[in-house]
PDB file of C-alpha atoms in Angstrom:
ATOM      1  CA  UNK U   1      41.290  55.293  66.820  1.00 43.00           C
ATOM      2  CA  UNK U   2      43.595  52.940  68.697  1.00 50.00           C
ATOM      3  CA  UNK U   3      42.590  49.309  68.546  1.00 50.00           C
ATOM      4  CA  UNK U   4      43.024  47.002  71.508  1.00 58.00           C
ATOM      5  CA  UNK U   5      45.936  45.363  69.670  1.00 58.00           C
ATOM      6  CA  UNK U   6      47.678  48.776  69.505  1.00 76.00           C
ATOM      7  CA  UNK U   7      47.370  49.443  73.237  1.00 93.00           C
ATOM      8  CA  UNK U   8      50.419  49.870  75.402  1.00 96.00           C
ATOM      9  CA  UNK U   9      50.620  47.077  77.965  1.00 96.00           C
ATOM     10  CA  UNK U  10      53.096  47.313  80.835  1.00 97.00           C
ATOM     11  CA  UNK U  11      54.414  44.177  82.487  1.00 97.00           C
ATOM     12  CA  UNK U  12      57.237  43.158  84.769  1.00 96.00           C
ATOM     13  CA  UNK U  13      60.630  42.472  83.261  1.00 96.00           C
ATOM     14  CA  UNK U  14      61.897  38.967  82.554  1.00 95.00           C
ATOM     15  CA  UNK U  15      65.390  37.568  81.946  1.00 92.00           C
ATOM     16  CA  UNK U  16      64.407  37.105  78.305  1.00 95.00           C
ATOM     17  CA  UNK U  17      64.021  40.911  77.935  1.00 97.00           C
ATOM     18  CA  UNK U  18      67.783  41.544  77.860  1.00 97.00           C
ATOM     19  CA  UNK U  19      68.083  41.856  74.072  1.00 97.00           C
ATOM     20  CA  UNK U  20      64.949  44.000  73.782  1.00 97.00           C
ATOM     21  CA  UNK U  21      66.219  46.444  76.423  1.00 97.00           C
ATOM     22  CA  UNK U  22      69.631  46.690  74.790  1.00 98.00           C
ATOM     23  CA  UNK U  23      68.023  47.163  71.367  1.00 97.00           C
ATOM     24  CA  UNK U  24      65.887  50.040  72.662  1.00 97.00           C
ATOM     25  CA  UNK U  25      68.969  51.562  74.279  1.00 97.00           C
ATOM     26  CA  UNK U  26      70.946  51.228  71.033  1.00 97.00           C
ATOM     27  CA  UNK U  27      68.154  52.951  69.102  1.00 96.00           C
ATOM     28  CA  UNK U  28      68.023  55.778  71.633  1.00 96.00           C
ATOM     29  CA  UNK U  29      71.771  56.292  71.290  1.00 96.00           C
ATOM     30  CA  UNK U  30      71.448  56.607  67.504  1.00 96.00           C
ATOM     31  CA  UNK U  31      68.575  59.083  67.927  1.00 95.00           C
ATOM     32  CA  UNK U  32      70.526  61.175  70.453  1.00 94.00           C
ATOM     33  CA  UNK U  33      73.696  61.170  68.334  1.00 96.00           C
ATOM     34  CA  UNK U  34      71.669  62.330  65.327  1.00 94.00           C
ATOM     35  CA  UNK U  35      70.409  65.225  67.471  1.00 93.00           C
ATOM     36  CA  UNK U  36      73.942  66.133  68.543  1.00 93.00           C
ATOM     37  CA  UNK U  37      73.389  64.854  72.086  1.00 93.00           C
ATOM     38  CA  UNK U  38      76.047  62.171  72.466  1.00 90.00           C
ATOM     39  CA  UNK U  39      77.070  63.384  75.930  1.00 89.00           C
ATOM     40  CA  UNK U  40      74.691  61.188  77.912  1.00 88.00           C
ATOM     41  CA  UNK U  41      75.441  57.739  76.509  1.00 91.00           C
ATOM     42  CA  UNK U  42      78.176  58.280  73.933  1.00 91.00           C
ATOM     43  CA  UNK U  43      78.140  57.096  70.334  1.00 94.00           C
ATOM     44  CA  UNK U  44      78.743  53.348  70.608  1.00 96.00           C
ATOM     45  CA  UNK U  45      75.802  50.943  70.901  1.00 96.00           C
ATOM     46  CA  UNK U  46      75.053  49.930  74.489  1.00 97.00           C
ATOM     47  CA  UNK U  47      74.866  46.311  73.368  1.00 97.00           C
ATOM     48  CA  UNK U  48      78.562  46.384  72.417  1.00 97.00           C
ATOM     49  CA  UNK U  49      79.827  47.834  75.706  1.00 97.00           C
ATOM     50  CA  UNK U  50      80.383  45.747  78.841  1.00 97.00           C
ATOM     51  CA  UNK U  51      79.018  48.236  81.404  1.00 95.00           C
ATOM     52  CA  UNK U  52      75.533  48.725  79.885  1.00 97.00           C
ATOM     53  CA  UNK U  53      75.228  44.961  79.377  1.00 97.00           C
ATOM     54  CA  UNK U  54      76.173  44.391  83.029  1.00 96.00           C
ATOM     55  CA  UNK U  55      73.628  47.003  84.142  1.00 95.00           C
ATOM     56  CA  UNK U  56      70.824  45.362  82.164  1.00 97.00           C
ATOM     57  CA  UNK U  57      71.752  41.948  83.556  1.00 96.00           C
ATOM     58  CA  UNK U  58      71.700  43.295  87.122  1.00 94.00           C
ATOM     59  CA  UNK U  59      68.381  45.117  86.579  1.00 95.00           C
ATOM     60  CA  UNK U  60      66.758  41.930  85.333  1.00 95.00           C
ATOM     61  CA  UNK U  61      67.678  40.173  88.581  1.00 93.00           C
ATOM     62  CA  UNK U  62      65.519  42.652  90.505  1.00 88.00           C
ATOM     63  CA  UNK U  63      61.787  43.297  90.416  1.00 87.00           C
ATOM     64  CA  UNK U  64      62.013  46.962  89.382  1.00 94.00           C
ATOM     65  CA  UNK U  65      62.041  46.447  85.597  1.00 97.00           C
ATOM     66  CA  UNK U  66      58.894  47.348  83.677  1.00 98.00           C
ATOM     67  CA  UNK U  67      58.472  46.682  79.954  1.00 98.00           C
ATOM     68  CA  UNK U  68      55.964  48.627  77.852  1.00 98.00           C
ATOM     69  CA  UNK U  69      54.746  46.568  74.905  1.00 97.00           C
ATOM     70  CA  UNK U  70      52.698  47.247  71.807  1.00 96.00           C
ATOM     71  CA  UNK U  71      51.591  44.246  69.762  1.00 93.00           C
ATOM     72  CA  UNK U  72      54.025  42.077  71.734  1.00 93.00           C
ATOM     73  CA  UNK U  73      57.025  44.305  70.916  1.00 96.00           C
ATOM     74  CA  UNK U  74      58.977  46.133  73.629  1.00 97.00           C
ATOM     75  CA  UNK U  75      58.531  49.881  73.099  1.00 98.00           C
ATOM     76  CA  UNK U  76      59.670  51.195  76.473  1.00 98.00           C
ATOM     77  CA  UNK U  77      61.534  50.295  79.648  1.00 98.00           C
ATOM     78  CA  UNK U  78      61.745  51.701  83.143  1.00 98.00           C
ATOM     79  CA  UNK U  79      63.864  50.544  86.050  1.00 97.00           C
ATOM     80  CA  UNK U  80      63.275  51.514  89.668  1.00 96.00           C
ATOM     81  CA  UNK U  81      65.322  50.794  92.763  1.00 94.00           C
ATOM     82  CA  UNK U  82      64.876  51.398  96.487  1.00 89.00           C
ATOM     83  CA  UNK U  83      68.116  53.393  96.639  1.00 85.00           C
ATOM     84  CA  UNK U  84      69.807  55.816  94.274  1.00 85.00           C
ATOM     85  CA  UNK U  85      72.895  54.846  92.278  1.00 85.00           C
ATOM     86  CA  UNK U  86      76.237  55.276  94.034  1.00 87.00           C
ATOM     87  CA  UNK U  87      76.897  58.697  92.471  1.00 88.00           C
ATOM     88  CA  UNK U  88      73.649  60.185  93.872  1.00 88.00           C
ATOM     89  CA  UNK U  89      73.494  61.010  97.581  1.00 88.00           C
ATOM     90  CA  UNK U  90      70.489  59.498  99.371  1.00 82.00           C
ATOM     91  CA  UNK U  91      67.867  61.698 101.020  1.00 87.00           C
ATOM     92  CA  UNK U  92      66.525  61.384 104.545  1.00 92.00           C
ATOM     93  CA  UNK U  93      63.155  60.397 103.069  1.00 93.00           C
ATOM     94  CA  UNK U  94      62.122  56.898 102.144  1.00 94.00           C
ATOM     95  CA  UNK U  95      62.580  56.921  98.394  1.00 94.00           C
ATOM     96  CA  UNK U  96      62.290  55.014  95.175  1.00 95.00           C
ATOM     97  CA  UNK U  97      64.707  55.956  92.434  1.00 95.00           C
ATOM     98  CA  UNK U  98      63.808  55.839  88.733  1.00 96.00           C
ATOM     99  CA  UNK U  99      67.170  54.610  87.466  1.00 94.00           C
ATOM    100  CA  UNK U 100      66.399  54.188  83.766  1.00 96.00           C
ATOM    101  CA  UNK U 101      63.630  55.291  81.422  1.00 97.00           C
ATOM    102  CA  UNK U 102      63.558  54.863  77.679  1.00 96.00           C
ATOM    103  CA  UNK U 103      60.952  54.649  74.940  1.00 96.00           C
ATOM    104  CA  UNK U 104      61.064  53.801  71.259  1.00 95.00           C
ATOM    105  CA  UNK U 105      61.115  57.009  69.183  1.00 92.00           C
ATOM    106  CA  UNK U 106      59.188  55.154  66.463  1.00 92.00           C
ATOM    107  CA  UNK U 107      56.252  55.195  68.889  1.00 93.00           C
ATOM    108  CA  UNK U 108      56.609  58.829  70.004  1.00 92.00           C
ATOM    109  CA  UNK U 109      53.411  60.533  71.067  1.00 92.00           C
ATOM    110  CA  UNK U 110      51.845  57.454  72.635  1.00 95.00           C
ATOM    111  CA  UNK U 111      52.641  58.483  76.237  1.00 95.00           C
ATOM    112  CA  UNK U 112      54.885  55.467  76.764  1.00 97.00           C
ATOM    113  CA  UNK U 113      57.292  57.324  79.046  1.00 96.00           C
ATOM    114  CA  UNK U 114      54.420  58.963  80.902  1.00 96.00           C
ATOM    115  CA  UNK U 115      52.756  55.625  81.537  1.00 97.00           C
ATOM    116  CA  UNK U 116      56.009  54.131  82.815  1.00 98.00           C
ATOM    117  CA  UNK U 117      56.634  57.112  85.121  1.00 97.00           C
ATOM    118  CA  UNK U 118      53.091  57.007  86.501  1.00 97.00           C
ATOM    119  CA  UNK U 119      53.448  53.275  87.196  1.00 96.00           C
ATOM    120  CA  UNK U 120      56.800  53.935  88.905  1.00 97.00           C
ATOM    121  CA  UNK U 121      55.068  56.509  91.130  1.00 96.00           C
ATOM    122  CA  UNK U 122      52.284  54.037  91.938  1.00 96.00           C
ATOM    123  CA  UNK U 123      54.835  51.327  92.733  1.00 95.00           C
ATOM    124  CA  UNK U 124      56.814  53.769  94.905  1.00 95.00           C
ATOM    125  CA  UNK U 125      53.716  54.686  96.928  1.00 95.00           C
ATOM    126  CA  UNK U 126      52.837  51.000  97.325  1.00 95.00           C
ATOM    127  CA  UNK U 127      56.356  50.375  98.660  1.00 93.00           C
ATOM    128  CA  UNK U 128      55.900  53.148 101.232  1.00 95.00           C
ATOM    129  CA  UNK U 129      58.220  55.639  99.562  1.00 95.00           C
ATOM    130  CA  UNK U 130      57.769  59.314 100.303  1.00 95.00           C
ATOM    131  CA  UNK U 131      59.418  60.412  97.076  1.00 93.00           C
ATOM    132  CA  UNK U 132      60.146  59.139  93.571  1.00 94.00           C
ATOM    133  CA  UNK U 133      63.472  60.506  92.383  1.00 93.00           C
ATOM    134  CA  UNK U 134      64.536  60.632  88.768  1.00 88.00           C
TER     135      UNK U 134
END
């Protein structure tokens, strides 16, 4: 049985979440490398590379960051934007783009990613989007 203290709470991102986001990203990189899947993010920690740090800083200046917490610890992150990244062509529909989604593998099986995606869909509908793109 999950106690109330073990529940996943999702809140808006804050400037103070920078280190937590980068730590989750670093852990995901290690997990992917161990699985032989270094193609997405490479092998170096995100926290040691300028571009990921710049991305996190820019995300935290917008309202699209969501932090999933368990017992006050960040265990997942999602980032949405009103437009896709530069490398993705826009659609003719009004859209919200799920730019980033990550969850702590130490908390696998708790539907963290699912909860973040469902909230992104709810937020997209509330913003008048016709589609949530991932």
